[in-house]
Amino acid sequence: MIEFSDVSYSYNENENLISKCTFTIEKGKKTALVGASGSGKTTIFKLLCGFYDTYEGDISIGNFNLSKWKLSEARKYISIVGQDIYLFNDTIIENIRLGNINASDIEVKNAAKKAYAHEFILNTKNGYNTIVGERGIQLSGGQRQRIAIARAILKDAPIILLDEPTSALDTKAEYYVQQAIENLEKEKTVFVIAHRLSTIINSDKILVLENGKIIEKGKHKELIKNGMRYKELYKTQIIEEVKGNETIIY
Ligand SMILES: Nc1ncnc2c1ncn2[C@@H]1O[C@H](COP(=O)(O)OP(=O)(O)OP(=O)(O)O)[C@@H](O)[C@H]1O
Ligand SMILES: [Mg+2]
């Protein structure tokens, strides 16, 4: 279980971005975090990863208080697939191996298969030995995401933090990324900053962040009925999937 208890944090001294924020994330469940742009969602992820140590309140992972851990300790338990995916100027295989530097080539390729990246990798000039980044081939957004997912699958950490992109990929790319994420999420504790309706619908719990606090929580159906703020966010922030000519409304 992950627990935030009265956590406050700000980038500048004048005001608290995160302000006495309290919530729990159950082990093995999928929890979605929603909130307006700039409300502090990514900041909550960074706090959980131990990037900032000047927060007030308590953050715990399992029975451990984050403040007692070294940064490297927290990272062992967490894989992040973020909004900006950083690829090094190196081969595809080494970019994936970053998830676990001790992994064999076969283990890297198995992770790439689960991340739906194997086929497009084989279609590049030198396959797994193709250089990516500035000096090599440029990958599409969906391909980069799948490299990041392959990395995370290889790392096999029990906690997955997923910061969903705010804009949708094209339908086909989106499909492969979603399949890859499903493979990554198996048997993990998943905490996702969600913009897609399908992600939200599939979550065990949704947390609504506003003014530094979780102001509403529950499942999609409950929040659509009772969540005042959720309903507004739903209209403005959430990407509805369009399949064929139909918009799917739940
Ligand atoms: N490193 C930083 N230094 C100073 N201010 C920051 C830093 N990172 C974020 N902020 C500010 O903190 C606020 C919250 O940022 P954060 O990235 O957590 O928002 P978010 O909810 O993830 O937004 P989005 O949905 O657009 O990704 C923003 O006003 C942002 O400008
Ligand atoms: Mg963000």
PDB file of N, CA and C and ligand atoms in Angstrom, residues 11 17 36-43 52 83 195, ligand 1:
ATOM      1  N   TYR A  11       6.954  24.472  -4.940  1.00  0.00           N
ATOM      2  CA  TYR A  11       8.209  24.793  -5.624  1.00  0.00           C
ATOM      3  C   TYR A  11       8.724  26.148  -5.166  1.00  0.00           C
ATOM      4  N   LEU A  17       1.559  24.035  -3.426  1.00  0.00           N
ATOM      5  CA  LEU A  17       0.946  23.416  -4.599  1.00  0.00           C
ATOM      6  C   LEU A  17       0.177  22.168  -4.134  1.00  0.00           C
ATOM      7  N   ALA A  36      -6.989  19.098 -13.236  1.00  0.00           N
ATOM      8  CA  ALA A  36      -6.701  20.057 -14.303  1.00  0.00           C
ATOM      9  C   ALA A  36      -5.201  20.119 -14.574  1.00  0.00           C
ATOM     10  N   SER A  37      -4.840  20.608 -15.743  1.00  0.00           N
ATOM     11  CA  SER A  37      -3.435  20.810 -16.081  1.00  0.00           C
ATOM     12  C   SER A  37      -2.821  21.791 -15.091  1.00  0.00           C
ATOM     13  N   GLY A  38      -1.677  21.430 -14.545  1.00  0.00           N
ATOM     14  CA  GLY A  38      -1.002  22.303 -13.581  1.00  0.00           C
ATOM     15  C   GLY A  38      -1.449  22.091 -12.146  1.00  0.00           C
ATOM     16  N   SER A  39      -2.356  21.131 -11.923  1.00  0.00           N
ATOM     17  CA  SER A  39      -2.865  20.924 -10.555  1.00  0.00           C
ATOM     18  C   SER A  39      -1.853  20.189  -9.664  1.00  0.00           C
ATOM     19  N   GLY A  40      -0.817  19.612 -10.258  1.00  0.00           N
ATOM     20  CA  GLY A  40       0.227  18.983  -9.432  1.00  0.00           C
ATOM     21  C   GLY A  40       0.309  17.472  -9.543  1.00  0.00           C
ATOM     22  N   LYS A  41      -0.291  16.904 -10.573  1.00  0.00           N
ATOM     23  CA  LYS A  41      -0.321  15.433 -10.710  1.00  0.00           C
ATOM     24  C   LYS A  41       1.089  14.850 -10.879  1.00  0.00           C
ATOM     25  N   THR A  42       1.840  15.426 -11.822  1.00  0.00           N
ATOM     26  CA  THR A  42       3.202  14.919 -12.035  1.00  0.00           C
ATOM     27  C   THR A  42       4.064  15.163 -10.800  1.00  0.00           C
ATOM     28  N   THR A  43       3.800  16.257 -10.114  1.00  0.00           N
ATOM     29  CA  THR A  43       4.539  16.555  -8.883  1.00  0.00           C
ATOM     30  C   THR A  43       4.311  15.448  -7.839  1.00  0.00           C
ATOM     31  N   TYR A  52      11.998  14.947  -4.377  1.00  0.00           N
ATOM     32  CA  TYR A  52      12.034  16.135  -3.525  1.00  0.00           C
ATOM     33  C   TYR A  52      11.969  15.696  -2.058  1.00  0.00           C
ATOM     34  N   GLN A  83       5.502  11.257 -19.446  1.00  0.00           N
ATOM     35  CA  GLN A  83       5.019  12.007 -20.609  1.00  0.00           C
ATOM     36  C   GLN A  83       6.147  12.245 -21.605  1.00  0.00           C
ATOM     37  N   HIS A 195      -5.772  10.381 -18.713  1.00  0.00           N
ATOM     38  CA  HIS A 195      -6.483  11.309 -19.599  1.00  0.00           C
ATOM     39  C   HIS A 195      -7.462  10.567 -20.491  1.00  0.00           C
TER      40      HIS A 195
HETATM   41  N1  LIG B   1      10.550  21.865 -11.357  1.00  0.00           N
HETATM   42  C1  LIG B   1       9.626  22.815 -11.179  1.00  0.00           C
HETATM   43  N2  LIG B   1       9.965  24.041 -10.691  1.00  0.00           N
HETATM   44  C2  LIG B   1       9.044  24.988 -10.491  1.00  0.00           C
HETATM   45  N3  LIG B   1       7.731  24.852 -10.746  1.00  0.00           N
HETATM   46  C3  LIG B   1       7.324  23.669 -11.235  1.00  0.00           C
HETATM   47  C4  LIG B   1       8.252  22.582 -11.493  1.00  0.00           C
HETATM   48  N4  LIG B   1       7.559  21.528 -11.980  1.00  0.00           N
HETATM   49  C5  LIG B   1       6.269  21.928 -12.037  1.00  0.00           C
HETATM   50  N5  LIG B   1       6.128  23.188 -11.594  1.00  0.00           N
HETATM   51  C6  LIG B   1       4.840  23.946 -11.490  1.00  0.00           C
HETATM   52  O1  LIG B   1       3.983  23.249 -10.593  1.00  0.00           O
HETATM   53  C7  LIG B   1       2.642  23.201 -11.088  1.00  0.00           C
HETATM   54  C8  LIG B   1       2.173  21.772 -11.196  1.00  0.00           C
HETATM   55  O2  LIG B   1       2.947  21.076 -12.164  1.00  0.00           O
HETATM   56  P1  LIG B   1       2.689  19.547 -12.500  1.00  0.00           P
HETATM   57  O3  LIG B   1       3.651  19.177 -13.569  1.00  0.00           O
HETATM   58  O4  LIG B   1       2.717  18.741 -11.265  1.00  0.00           O
HETATM   59  O5  LIG B   1       1.192  19.614 -13.066  1.00  0.00           O
HETATM   60  P2  LIG B   1       0.284  18.488 -13.751  1.00  0.00           P
HETATM   61  O6  LIG B   1      -0.959  18.364 -12.947  1.00  0.00           O
HETATM   62  O7  LIG B   1       1.096  17.252 -13.957  1.00  0.00           O
HETATM   63  O8  LIG B   1      -0.075  19.152 -15.166  1.00  0.00           O
HETATM   64  P3  LIG B   1      -0.301  18.474 -16.623  1.00  0.00           P
HETATM   65  O9  LIG B   1      -1.650  17.823 -16.602  1.00  0.00           O
HETATM   66  O10 LIG B   1      -0.269  19.638 -17.547  1.00  0.00           O
HETATM   67  O11 LIG B   1       0.830  17.504 -16.880  1.00  0.00           O
HETATM   68  C9  LIG B   1       2.661  23.954 -12.395  1.00  0.00           C
HETATM   69  O12 LIG B   1       2.217  25.268 -12.154  1.00  0.00           O
HETATM   70  C10 LIG B   1       4.107  23.959 -12.805  1.00  0.00           C
HETATM   71  O13 LIG B   1       4.429  25.109 -13.542  1.00  0.00           O
END
